[in-house]
PDB file of C-alpha atoms in Angstrom:
ATOM      1  CA  MET V   1     -55.441  54.120  14.854  1.00  0.00           C
ATOM      2  CA  ASN V   2     -57.685  54.952  17.802  1.00  0.00           C
ATOM      3  CA  MET V   3     -56.468  56.707  20.931  1.00  0.00           C
ATOM      4  CA  THR V   4     -56.591  53.529  23.012  1.00  0.00           C
ATOM      5  CA  THR V   5     -54.247  51.781  20.585  1.00  0.00           C
ATOM      6  CA  ALA V   6     -51.955  54.801  20.413  1.00  0.00           C
ATOM      7  CA  ASN V   7     -51.549  54.811  24.184  1.00  0.00           C
ATOM      8  CA  THR V   8     -51.245  51.050  24.788  1.00  0.00           C
ATOM      9  CA  ALA V   9     -47.976  49.206  25.415  1.00  0.00           C
ATOM     10  CA  ARG V  10     -46.830  45.764  26.480  1.00  0.00           C
ATOM     11  CA  LEU V  11     -43.939  44.981  28.781  1.00  0.00           C
ATOM     12  CA  LEU V  12     -42.391  41.484  28.633  1.00  0.00           C
ATOM     13  CA  ILE V  13     -40.007  40.428  31.385  1.00  0.00           C
ATOM     14  CA  THR V  14     -37.791  37.416  32.149  1.00  0.00           C
ATOM     15  CA  CYS V  15     -35.592  37.142  35.220  1.00  0.00           C
ATOM     16  CA  GLU V  16     -34.700  35.061  38.250  1.00  0.00           C
ATOM     17  CA  ASP V  17     -37.722  34.773  40.522  1.00  0.00           C
ATOM     18  CA  LYS V  18     -37.392  36.974  43.613  1.00  0.00           C
ATOM     19  CA  PRO V  19     -39.845  38.564  46.041  1.00  0.00           C
ATOM     20  CA  GLY V  20     -41.078  42.020  45.088  1.00  0.00           C
ATOM     21  CA  ILE V  21     -41.027  41.855  41.285  1.00  0.00           C
ATOM     22  CA  VAL V  22     -44.763  42.356  40.798  1.00  0.00           C
ATOM     23  CA  GLN V  23     -44.794  45.188  43.303  1.00  0.00           C
ATOM     24  CA  ALA V  24     -41.793  46.868  41.674  1.00  0.00           C
ATOM     25  CA  VAL V  25     -43.264  46.732  38.164  1.00  0.00           C
ATOM     26  CA  SER V  26     -46.795  47.745  39.131  1.00  0.00           C
ATOM     27  CA  SER V  27     -45.546  50.511  41.426  1.00  0.00           C
ATOM     28  CA  PHE V  28     -43.333  51.884  38.644  1.00  0.00           C
ATOM     29  CA  LEU V  29     -46.252  51.991  36.222  1.00  0.00           C
ATOM     30  CA  TYR V  30     -48.526  53.534  38.849  1.00  0.00           C
ATOM     31  CA  HIS V  31     -46.084  56.360  39.511  1.00  0.00           C
ATOM     32  CA  GLN V  32     -45.824  56.971  35.758  1.00  0.00           C
ATOM     33  CA  GLY V  33     -49.616  57.413  35.658  1.00  0.00           C
ATOM     34  CA  ALA V  34     -50.225  54.184  33.715  1.00  0.00           C
ATOM     35  CA  ASN V  35     -53.300  51.996  34.016  1.00  0.00           C
ATOM     36  CA  ILE V  36     -52.586  48.246  33.900  1.00  0.00           C
ATOM     37  CA  THR V  37     -55.195  46.482  31.747  1.00  0.00           C
ATOM     38  CA  ALA V  38     -53.721  42.945  31.783  1.00  0.00           C
ATOM     39  CA  LEU V  39     -51.046  41.179  33.820  1.00  0.00           C
ATOM     40  CA  ASP V  40     -49.924  37.565  33.334  1.00  0.00           C
ATOM     41  CA  GLN V  41     -47.096  35.842  35.156  1.00  0.00           C
ATOM     42  CA  TYR V  42     -45.465  32.442  35.444  1.00  0.00           C
ATOM     43  CA  ALA V  43     -42.722  31.010  37.652  1.00  0.00           C
ATOM     44  CA  THR V  44     -41.002  27.716  36.893  1.00  0.00           C
ATOM     45  CA  GLU V  45     -40.582  26.856  40.591  1.00  0.00           C
ATOM     46  CA  ALA V  46     -42.272  27.822  43.857  1.00  0.00           C
ATOM     47  CA  GLN V  47     -38.966  29.329  44.992  1.00  0.00           C
ATOM     48  CA  GLY V  48     -35.861  30.344  43.081  1.00  0.00           C
ATOM     49  CA  GLY V  49     -36.985  29.499  39.551  1.00  0.00           C
ATOM     50  CA  ARG V  50     -37.314  31.576  36.404  1.00  0.00           C
ATOM     51  CA  TYR V  51     -39.973  34.280  36.334  1.00  0.00           C
ATOM     52  CA  PHE V  52     -41.923  35.527  33.323  1.00  0.00           C
ATOM     53  CA  MET V  53     -44.327  38.456  33.120  1.00  0.00           C
ATOM     54  CA  ARG V  54     -46.444  40.166  30.471  1.00  0.00           C
ATOM     55  CA  VAL V  55     -48.042  43.491  31.388  1.00  0.00           C
ATOM     56  CA  GLU V  56     -50.323  45.485  29.116  1.00  0.00           C
ATOM     57  CA  PHE V  57     -51.004  49.065  30.131  1.00  0.00           C
ATOM     58  CA  GLU V  58     -52.316  52.400  28.911  1.00  0.00           C
ATOM     59  CA  LEU V  59     -50.516  55.694  29.367  1.00  0.00           C
ATOM     60  CA  ASP V  60     -51.415  59.138  28.026  1.00  0.00           C
ATOM     61  CA  ASN V  61     -48.976  60.584  25.486  1.00  0.00           C
ATOM     62  CA  LEU V  62     -47.169  57.256  25.298  1.00  0.00           C
ATOM     63  CA  GLN V  63     -45.392  57.951  22.020  1.00  0.00           C
ATOM     64  CA  SER V  64     -43.656  61.066  23.293  1.00  0.00           C
ATOM     65  CA  ARG V  65     -42.881  59.474  26.662  1.00  0.00           C
ATOM     66  CA  LYS V  66     -41.509  56.157  25.393  1.00  0.00           C
ATOM     67  CA  ASP V  67     -37.806  57.028  25.581  1.00  0.00           C
ATOM     68  CA  ASN V  68     -38.026  58.433  29.093  1.00  0.00           C
ATOM     69  CA  LEU V  69     -40.205  55.524  30.210  1.00  0.00           C
ATOM     70  CA  THR V  70     -37.698  53.015  28.845  1.00  0.00           C
ATOM     71  CA  GLN V  71     -34.683  54.680  30.428  1.00  0.00           C
ATOM     72  CA  THR V  72     -36.375  55.091  33.792  1.00  0.00           C
ATOM     73  CA  PHE V  73     -37.603  51.505  33.917  1.00  0.00           C
ATOM     74  CA  ALA V  74     -34.137  50.228  32.990  1.00  0.00           C
ATOM     75  CA  SER V  75     -32.393  52.096  35.790  1.00  0.00           C
ATOM     76  CA  ASN V  76     -35.103  51.895  38.491  1.00  0.00           C
ATOM     77  CA  VAL V  77     -36.438  48.354  38.046  1.00  0.00           C
ATOM     78  CA  ALA V  78     -34.761  46.206  35.392  1.00  0.00           C
ATOM     79  CA  GLU V  79     -31.195  46.590  36.673  1.00  0.00           C
ATOM     80  CA  ARG V  80     -32.243  45.800  40.239  1.00  0.00           C
ATOM     81  CA  TYR V  81     -33.681  42.416  39.213  1.00  0.00           C
ATOM     82  CA  SER V  82     -31.277  41.667  36.311  1.00  0.00           C
ATOM     83  CA  MET V  83     -34.217  41.493  33.915  1.00  0.00           C
ATOM     84  CA  GLN V  84     -34.280  40.633  30.247  1.00  0.00           C
ATOM     85  CA  TRP V  85     -37.127  42.769  29.002  1.00  0.00           C
ATOM     86  CA  ARG V  86     -38.654  44.651  26.131  1.00  0.00           C
ATOM     87  CA  LEU V  87     -41.322  47.285  25.712  1.00  0.00           C
ATOM     88  CA  ALA V  88     -43.615  47.040  22.676  1.00  0.00           C
ATOM     89  CA  LEU V  89     -46.013  49.798  21.602  1.00  0.00           C
ATOM     90  CA  VAL V  90     -49.236  48.527  20.054  1.00  0.00           C
ATOM     91  CA  SER V  91     -49.164  51.465  17.657  1.00  0.00           C
ATOM     92  CA  ASP V  92     -45.890  50.161  16.167  1.00  0.00           C
ATOM     93  CA  VAL V  93     -47.655  47.808  13.761  1.00  0.00           C
ATOM     94  CA  LYS V  94     -45.457  44.827  12.960  1.00  0.00           C
ATOM     95  CA  LYS V  95     -44.556  44.079   9.346  1.00  0.00           C
ATOM     96  CA  VAL V  96     -44.874  40.491   8.166  1.00  0.00           C
ATOM     97  CA  GLY V  97     -43.540  38.689   5.095  1.00  0.00           C
ATOM     98  CA  ILE V  98     -44.779  35.266   4.021  1.00  0.00           C
ATOM     99  CA  LEU V  99     -42.925  32.467   2.228  1.00  0.00           C
ATOM    100  CA  VAL V 100     -44.965  29.817   0.399  1.00  0.00           C
ATOM    101  CA  SER V 101     -44.593  27.167  -2.289  1.00  0.00           C
ATOM    102  CA  LYS V 102     -47.596  25.684  -4.135  1.00  0.00           C
ATOM    103  CA  VAL V 103     -50.029  24.615  -1.396  1.00  0.00           C
ATOM    104  CA  ASP V 104     -52.340  27.478  -0.450  1.00  0.00           C
ATOM    105  CA  HIS V 105     -54.369  26.572   2.660  1.00  0.00           C
ATOM    106  CA  ALA V 106     -52.102  28.116   5.307  1.00  0.00           C
ATOM    107  CA  LEU V 107     -51.360  31.183   3.179  1.00  0.00           C
ATOM    108  CA  LEU V 108     -54.996  31.935   2.365  1.00  0.00           C
ATOM    109  CA  GLU V 109     -55.984  31.573   6.028  1.00  0.00           C
ATOM    110  CA  LEU V 110     -53.467  34.250   6.982  1.00  0.00           C
ATOM    111  CA  LEU V 111     -54.479  36.565   4.125  1.00  0.00           C
ATOM    112  CA  TRP V 112     -58.189  36.143   4.904  1.00  0.00           C
ATOM    113  CA  ARG V 113     -57.758  36.807   8.626  1.00  0.00           C
ATOM    114  CA  HIS V 114     -55.593  39.816   7.868  1.00  0.00           C
ATOM    115  CA  ALA V 115     -58.173  41.202   5.436  1.00  0.00           C
ATOM    116  CA  ARG V 116     -60.866  40.809   8.104  1.00  0.00           C
ATOM    117  CA  GLY V 117     -58.789  42.588  10.755  1.00  0.00           C
ATOM    118  CA  GLY V 118     -57.954  39.413  12.677  1.00  0.00           C
ATOM    119  CA  LEU V 119     -54.178  39.752  12.418  1.00  0.00           C
ATOM    120  CA  PRO V 120     -52.820  43.074  13.746  1.00  0.00           C
ATOM    121  CA  CYS V 121     -50.006  43.591  11.263  1.00  0.00           C
ATOM    122  CA  GLU V 122     -49.048  44.778   7.795  1.00  0.00           C
ATOM    123  CA  ILE V 123     -48.402  41.922   5.355  1.00  0.00           C
ATOM    124  CA  THR V 124     -45.799  43.495   3.106  1.00  0.00           C
ATOM    125  CA  LYS V 125     -45.287  40.778   0.479  1.00  0.00           C
ATOM    126  CA  VAL V 126     -45.423  37.088  -0.305  1.00  0.00           C
ATOM    127  CA  VAL V 127     -42.373  35.351  -1.759  1.00  0.00           C
ATOM    128  CA  SER V 128     -42.626  31.939  -3.417  1.00  0.00           C
ATOM    129  CA  ASN V 129     -40.378  29.566  -5.299  1.00  0.00           C
ATOM    130  CA  HIS V 130     -43.232  29.014  -7.810  1.00  0.00           C
ATOM    131  CA  GLU V 131     -45.660  31.183  -9.809  1.00  0.00           C
ATOM    132  CA  THR V 132     -48.647  29.040  -8.782  1.00  0.00           C
ATOM    133  CA  LEU V 133     -50.222  31.329  -6.167  1.00  0.00           C
ATOM    134  CA  ARG V 134     -49.598  34.747  -7.731  1.00  0.00           C
ATOM    135  CA  GLU V 135     -53.243  35.448  -8.616  1.00  0.00           C
ATOM    136  CA  SER V 136     -54.506  34.283  -5.213  1.00  0.00           C
ATOM    137  CA  VAL V 137     -52.121  36.648  -3.423  1.00  0.00           C
ATOM    138  CA  GLU V 138     -52.548  39.651  -5.711  1.00  0.00           C
ATOM    139  CA  ASN V 139     -56.344  39.371  -5.334  1.00  0.00           C
ATOM    140  CA  PHE V 140     -55.723  40.502  -1.742  1.00  0.00           C
ATOM    141  CA  GLY V 141     -53.729  43.498  -2.998  1.00  0.00           C
ATOM    142  CA  ILE V 142     -50.438  42.127  -1.671  1.00  0.00           C
ATOM    143  CA  PRO V 143     -47.208  42.072  -3.742  1.00  0.00           C
ATOM    144  CA  PHE V 144     -46.062  38.645  -4.929  1.00  0.00           C
ATOM    145  CA  GLU V 145     -42.453  37.818  -5.804  1.00  0.00           C
ATOM    146  CA  VAL V 146     -40.948  34.626  -7.205  1.00  0.00           C
ATOM    147  CA  VAL V 147     -37.458  33.491  -6.233  1.00  0.00           C
ATOM    148  CA  PRO V 148     -36.662  30.036  -7.662  1.00  0.00           C
ATOM    149  CA  VAL V 149     -34.635  27.845  -5.308  1.00  0.00           C
ATOM    150  CA  ASN V 150     -32.646  24.763  -6.295  1.00  0.00           C
ATOM    151  CA  LYS V 151     -29.644  22.863  -4.977  1.00  0.00           C
ATOM    152  CA  ASP V 152     -27.254  24.955  -7.085  1.00  0.00           C
ATOM    153  CA  ASN V 153     -28.433  28.482  -6.211  1.00  0.00           C
ATOM    154  CA  LYS V 154     -29.498  28.334  -2.565  1.00  0.00           C
ATOM    155  CA  ARG V 155     -27.014  30.892  -1.239  1.00  0.00           C
ATOM    156  CA  GLU V 156     -27.891  33.418  -3.958  1.00  0.00           C
ATOM    157  CA  ALA V 157     -31.631  32.716  -3.657  1.00  0.00           C
ATOM    158  CA  TYR V 158     -31.730  33.255   0.099  1.00  0.00           C
ATOM    159  CA  ALA V 159     -29.627  36.390  -0.206  1.00  0.00           C
ATOM    160  CA  GLU V 160     -32.269  37.693  -2.633  1.00  0.00           C
ATOM    161  CA  ILE V 161     -35.117  36.683  -0.297  1.00  0.00           C
ATOM    162  CA  ASP V 162     -33.328  38.350   2.627  1.00  0.00           C
ATOM    163  CA  GLU V 163     -33.096  41.556   0.604  1.00  0.00           C
ATOM    164  CA  LEU V 164     -36.783  41.376  -0.409  1.00  0.00           C
ATOM    165  CA  MET V 165     -37.850  40.824   3.204  1.00  0.00           C
ATOM    166  CA  LYS V 166     -35.746  43.574   4.786  1.00  0.00           C
ATOM    167  CA  GLY V 167     -37.762  45.781   7.103  1.00  0.00           C
ATOM    168  CA  ASN V 168     -40.114  43.017   8.212  1.00  0.00           C
ATOM    169  CA  ASP V 169     -40.457  42.100  11.867  1.00  0.00           C
ATOM    170  CA  LEU V 170     -41.592  38.527  11.220  1.00  0.00           C
ATOM    171  CA  LEU V 171     -41.442  35.921   8.448  1.00  0.00           C
ATOM    172  CA  VAL V 172     -44.027  33.141   8.203  1.00  0.00           C
ATOM    173  CA  LEU V 173     -43.432  29.885   6.373  1.00  0.00           C
ATOM    174  CA  ALA V 174     -46.923  29.005   5.141  1.00  0.00           C
ATOM    175  CA  ARG V 175     -45.989  25.557   3.802  1.00  0.00           C
ATOM    176  CA  TYR V 176     -42.762  26.736   2.211  1.00  0.00           C
ATOM    177  CA  MET V 177     -41.265  23.471   1.003  1.00  0.00           C
ATOM    178  CA  GLN V 178     -37.611  24.444   1.157  1.00  0.00           C
ATOM    179  CA  ILE V 179     -35.020  24.097   3.919  1.00  0.00           C
ATOM    180  CA  LEU V 180     -33.786  27.556   4.828  1.00  0.00           C
ATOM    181  CA  ASP V 181     -30.112  28.365   4.563  1.00  0.00           C
ATOM    182  CA  GLU V 182     -28.360  28.488   7.982  1.00  0.00           C
ATOM    183  CA  GLU V 183     -26.983  31.955   7.304  1.00  0.00           C
ATOM    184  CA  PHE V 184     -30.481  33.170   6.471  1.00  0.00           C
ATOM    185  CA  VAL V 185     -31.902  31.650   9.672  1.00  0.00           C
ATOM    186  CA  ALA V 186     -29.171  33.287  11.744  1.00  0.00           C
ATOM    187  CA  LYS V 187     -30.128  36.718  10.383  1.00  0.00           C
ATOM    188  CA  TRP V 188     -33.772  36.138  11.332  1.00  0.00           C
ATOM    189  CA  GLU V 189     -33.248  34.531  14.735  1.00  0.00           C
ATOM    190  CA  MET V 190     -36.599  33.905  16.465  1.00  0.00           C
ATOM    191  CA  LYS V 191     -38.324  35.928  13.751  1.00  0.00           C
ATOM    192  CA  VAL V 192     -39.431  33.033  11.526  1.00  0.00           C
ATOM    193  CA  ILE V 193     -42.479  30.883  12.301  1.00  0.00           C
ATOM    194  CA  ASN V 194     -43.019  27.567  10.535  1.00  0.00           C
ATOM    195  CA  ILE V 195     -45.973  25.176  10.360  1.00  0.00           C
ATOM    196  CA  HIS V 196     -45.635  21.459   9.800  1.00  0.00           C
ATOM    197  CA  HIS V 197     -47.677  18.340  10.266  1.00  0.00           C
ATOM    198  CA  SER V 198     -46.870  16.428  13.443  1.00  0.00           C
ATOM    199  CA  PHE V 199     -47.762  12.780  13.579  1.00  0.00           C
ATOM    200  CA  LEU V 200     -46.917   9.905  15.877  1.00  0.00           C
ATOM    201  CA  PRO V 201     -44.794   8.433  14.437  1.00  0.00           C
ATOM    202  CA  ALA V 202     -43.320  11.361  12.511  1.00  0.00           C
ATOM    203  CA  PHE V 203     -43.592  11.014   8.751  1.00  0.00           C
ATOM    204  CA  VAL V 204     -41.083  12.809   6.573  1.00  0.00           C
ATOM    205  CA  GLY V 205     -41.142  13.453   2.853  1.00  0.00           C
ATOM    206  CA  ALA V 206     -43.560  14.895   0.349  1.00  0.00           C
ATOM    207  CA  ASN V 207     -46.641  12.816   1.124  1.00  0.00           C
ATOM    208  CA  PRO V 208     -47.043  12.468   4.910  1.00  0.00           C
ATOM    209  CA  TYR V 209     -50.817  11.919   4.801  1.00  0.00           C
ATOM    210  CA  LYS V 210     -50.404   8.893   2.544  1.00  0.00           C
ATOM    211  CA  GLN V 211     -47.821   7.503   4.963  1.00  0.00           C
ATOM    212  CA  ALA V 212     -50.144   8.208   7.884  1.00  0.00           C
ATOM    213  CA  HIS V 213     -52.994   6.405   6.129  1.00  0.00           C
ATOM    214  CA  GLU V 214     -50.799   3.388   5.452  1.00  0.00           C
ATOM    215  CA  LYS V 215     -49.728   3.323   9.099  1.00  0.00           C
ATOM    216  CA  GLY V 216     -53.299   3.523  10.376  1.00  0.00           C
ATOM    217  CA  VAL V 217     -52.824   6.532  12.635  1.00  0.00           C
ATOM    218  CA  LYS V 218     -55.551   7.519  15.072  1.00  0.00           C
ATOM    219  CA  LEU V 219     -54.390  11.116  15.591  1.00  0.00           C
ATOM    220  CA  ILE V 220     -53.192  13.773  13.176  1.00  0.00           C
ATOM    221  CA  GLY V 221     -51.910  17.173  14.131  1.00  0.00           C
ATOM    222  CA  ALA V 222     -49.755  20.184  13.439  1.00  0.00           C
ATOM    223  CA  THR V 223     -47.017  22.180  15.161  1.00  0.00           C
ATOM    224  CA  ALA V 224     -46.102  25.859  14.814  1.00  0.00           C
ATOM    225  CA  HIS V 225     -42.603  26.739  15.967  1.00  0.00           C
ATOM    226  CA  TYR V 226     -39.810  29.236  15.598  1.00  0.00           C
ATOM    227  CA  VAL V 227     -37.218  28.234  13.019  1.00  0.00           C
ATOM    228  CA  THR V 228     -33.651  27.439  14.092  1.00  0.00           C
ATOM    229  CA  ALA V 229     -30.657  25.959  12.301  1.00  0.00           C
ATOM    230  CA  ASP V 230     -31.727  22.512  13.563  1.00  0.00           C
ATOM    231  CA  LEU V 231     -34.515  21.395  11.232  1.00  0.00           C
ATOM    232  CA  ASP V 232     -37.929  21.360  12.948  1.00  0.00           C
ATOM    233  CA  GLN V 233     -36.298  21.603  16.384  1.00  0.00           C
ATOM    234  CA  GLY V 234     -37.092  25.232  17.235  1.00  0.00           C
ATOM    235  CA  PRO V 235     -39.159  26.406  20.225  1.00  0.00           C
ATOM    236  CA  ILE V 236     -42.770  25.239  19.910  1.00  0.00           C
ATOM    237  CA  ILE V 237     -45.461  27.933  19.990  1.00  0.00           C
ATOM    238  CA  GLU V 238     -48.677  25.989  19.397  1.00  0.00           C
ATOM    239  CA  GLN V 239     -49.863  22.459  18.624  1.00  0.00           C
ATOM    240  CA  ASP V 240     -53.188  20.745  18.034  1.00  0.00           C
ATOM    241  CA  VAL V 241     -54.484  17.305  17.104  1.00  0.00           C
ATOM    242  CA  GLU V 242     -57.648  15.723  15.752  1.00  0.00           C
ATOM    243  CA  ARG V 243     -58.785  12.138  16.266  1.00  0.00           C
ATOM    244  CA  VAL V 244     -59.294  10.091  13.105  1.00  0.00           C
ATOM    245  CA  SER V 245     -60.667   6.646  12.351  1.00  0.00           C
ATOM    246  CA  HIS V 246     -59.621   3.604  10.363  1.00  0.00           C
ATOM    247  CA  ASP V 247     -62.125   4.485   7.645  1.00  0.00           C
ATOM    248  CA  PHE V 248     -60.587   7.882   6.770  1.00  0.00           C
ATOM    249  CA  THR V 249     -59.253   8.087   3.225  1.00  0.00           C
ATOM    250  CA  VAL V 250     -55.960   9.780   2.378  1.00  0.00           C
ATOM    251  CA  GLU V 251     -57.888  12.772   1.059  1.00  0.00           C
ATOM    252  CA  GLN V 252     -59.973  13.028   4.234  1.00  0.00           C
ATOM    253  CA  LEU V 253     -56.808  12.899   6.335  1.00  0.00           C
ATOM    254  CA  ARG V 254     -55.236  15.603   4.214  1.00  0.00           C
ATOM    255  CA  GLU V 255     -58.303  17.861   4.416  1.00  0.00           C
ATOM    256  CA  LEU V 256     -58.585  17.541   8.180  1.00  0.00           C
ATOM    257  CA  GLY V 257     -54.837  17.893   8.613  1.00  0.00           C
ATOM    258  CA  GLN V 258     -54.770  21.087   6.589  1.00  0.00           C
ATOM    259  CA  ASP V 259     -57.572  22.500   8.750  1.00  0.00           C
ATOM    260  CA  VAL V 260     -55.425  21.875  11.819  1.00  0.00           C
ATOM    261  CA  GLU V 261     -52.367  23.383  10.141  1.00  0.00           C
ATOM    262  CA  ARG V 262     -54.075  26.601   9.098  1.00  0.00           C
ATOM    263  CA  ASN V 263     -55.577  27.221  12.546  1.00  0.00           C
ATOM    264  CA  VAL V 264     -52.433  26.361  14.492  1.00  0.00           C
ATOM    265  CA  LEU V 265     -50.325  28.656  12.305  1.00  0.00           C
ATOM    266  CA  ALA V 266     -52.816  31.534  12.526  1.00  0.00           C
ATOM    267  CA  ARG V 267     -52.905  31.294  16.318  1.00  0.00           C
ATOM    268  CA  ALA V 268     -49.117  31.236  16.578  1.00  0.00           C
ATOM    269  CA  VAL V 269     -48.736  34.271  14.318  1.00  0.00           C
ATOM    270  CA  LYS V 270     -51.439  36.199  16.202  1.00  0.00           C
ATOM    271  CA  TRP V 271     -49.818  35.486  19.556  1.00  0.00           C
ATOM    272  CA  HIS V 272     -46.457  36.677  18.235  1.00  0.00           C
ATOM    273  CA  LEU V 273     -48.023  39.875  16.913  1.00  0.00           C
ATOM    274  CA  GLU V 274     -49.727  40.468  20.264  1.00  0.00           C
ATOM    275  CA  ASP V 275     -46.438  40.024  22.168  1.00  0.00           C
ATOM    276  CA  ARG V 276     -47.721  36.982  24.039  1.00  0.00           C
ATOM    277  CA  ILE V 277     -44.627  34.803  23.565  1.00  0.00           C
ATOM    278  CA  ILE V 278     -41.409  34.757  25.556  1.00  0.00           C
ATOM    279  CA  VAL V 279     -38.698  32.424  24.267  1.00  0.00           C
ATOM    280  CA  ASP V 280     -36.782  30.660  27.029  1.00  0.00           C
ATOM    281  CA  GLY V 281     -34.005  28.514  25.582  1.00  0.00           C
ATOM    282  CA  ASN V 282     -35.670  25.916  23.394  1.00  0.00           C
ATOM    283  CA  LYS V 283     -39.079  26.435  24.984  1.00  0.00           C
ATOM    284  CA  THR V 284     -41.680  29.183  24.953  1.00  0.00           C
ATOM    285  CA  VAL V 285     -43.934  30.734  27.538  1.00  0.00           C
ATOM    286  CA  VAL V 286     -47.170  31.727  25.803  1.00  0.00           C
ATOM    287  CA  PHE V 287     -49.528  34.018  27.711  1.00  0.00           C
ATOM    288  CA  GLN V 288     -53.005  33.590  26.252  1.00  0.00           C
TER     289      GLN V 288
END
């Protein structure tokens, strides 16, 4: 960890939009001796809407000053504007667990980017319901666990996965082909990111690219979102599409679709790790 990282923090704020918020936050940081290095904001309406802010700043001796900084901001600024807010230190490296089944493209993209320093986190372990990808994962020096899941053992299986994943800040479903138990999802509220193909129309089942080919689609895409109890209805983080032609084969559709999936998921995970996402109901504000 370099000194810049050790002294860098991010402040994320949501509140009712009122005059003076930017001045109050920036003035507070100025009087603390902080240097603002990035500031992004968004208001839903010109007047009286919801207000969102992400501030990145540097402050000497941040680790030892965090508690005092938090308490002072709460009483001097946050209470005045009825803010929902959180302070994240860059030096507090987030821990990530990954769930996967047999298909490896999304998983390997995350492991490769992490190995190259592109994902600022610690990947603690990969859990699968199959043995298929053990060697691929362990080649990256990351622990691999298998927890079989079937219709008769779901409650016990997800209790075991919950225990294995304790201590992580985020779980990523890298093409994990199981529907998570509602109790499990509730424990990991807004801490699970999923990737799935998104077509118009939407194709469900095990072979969406074959269905897309039969339907003659002209666009294929993918969606990364937070997982909620409502299947594939959680707040969307990132989406992308690629144009395709009538002469694409099923295999060509699948290959291109998997490219979109791996990149969309990697971007969503990176933005979460960099504290760029604020969840607002069933929507997200993503500061890029």
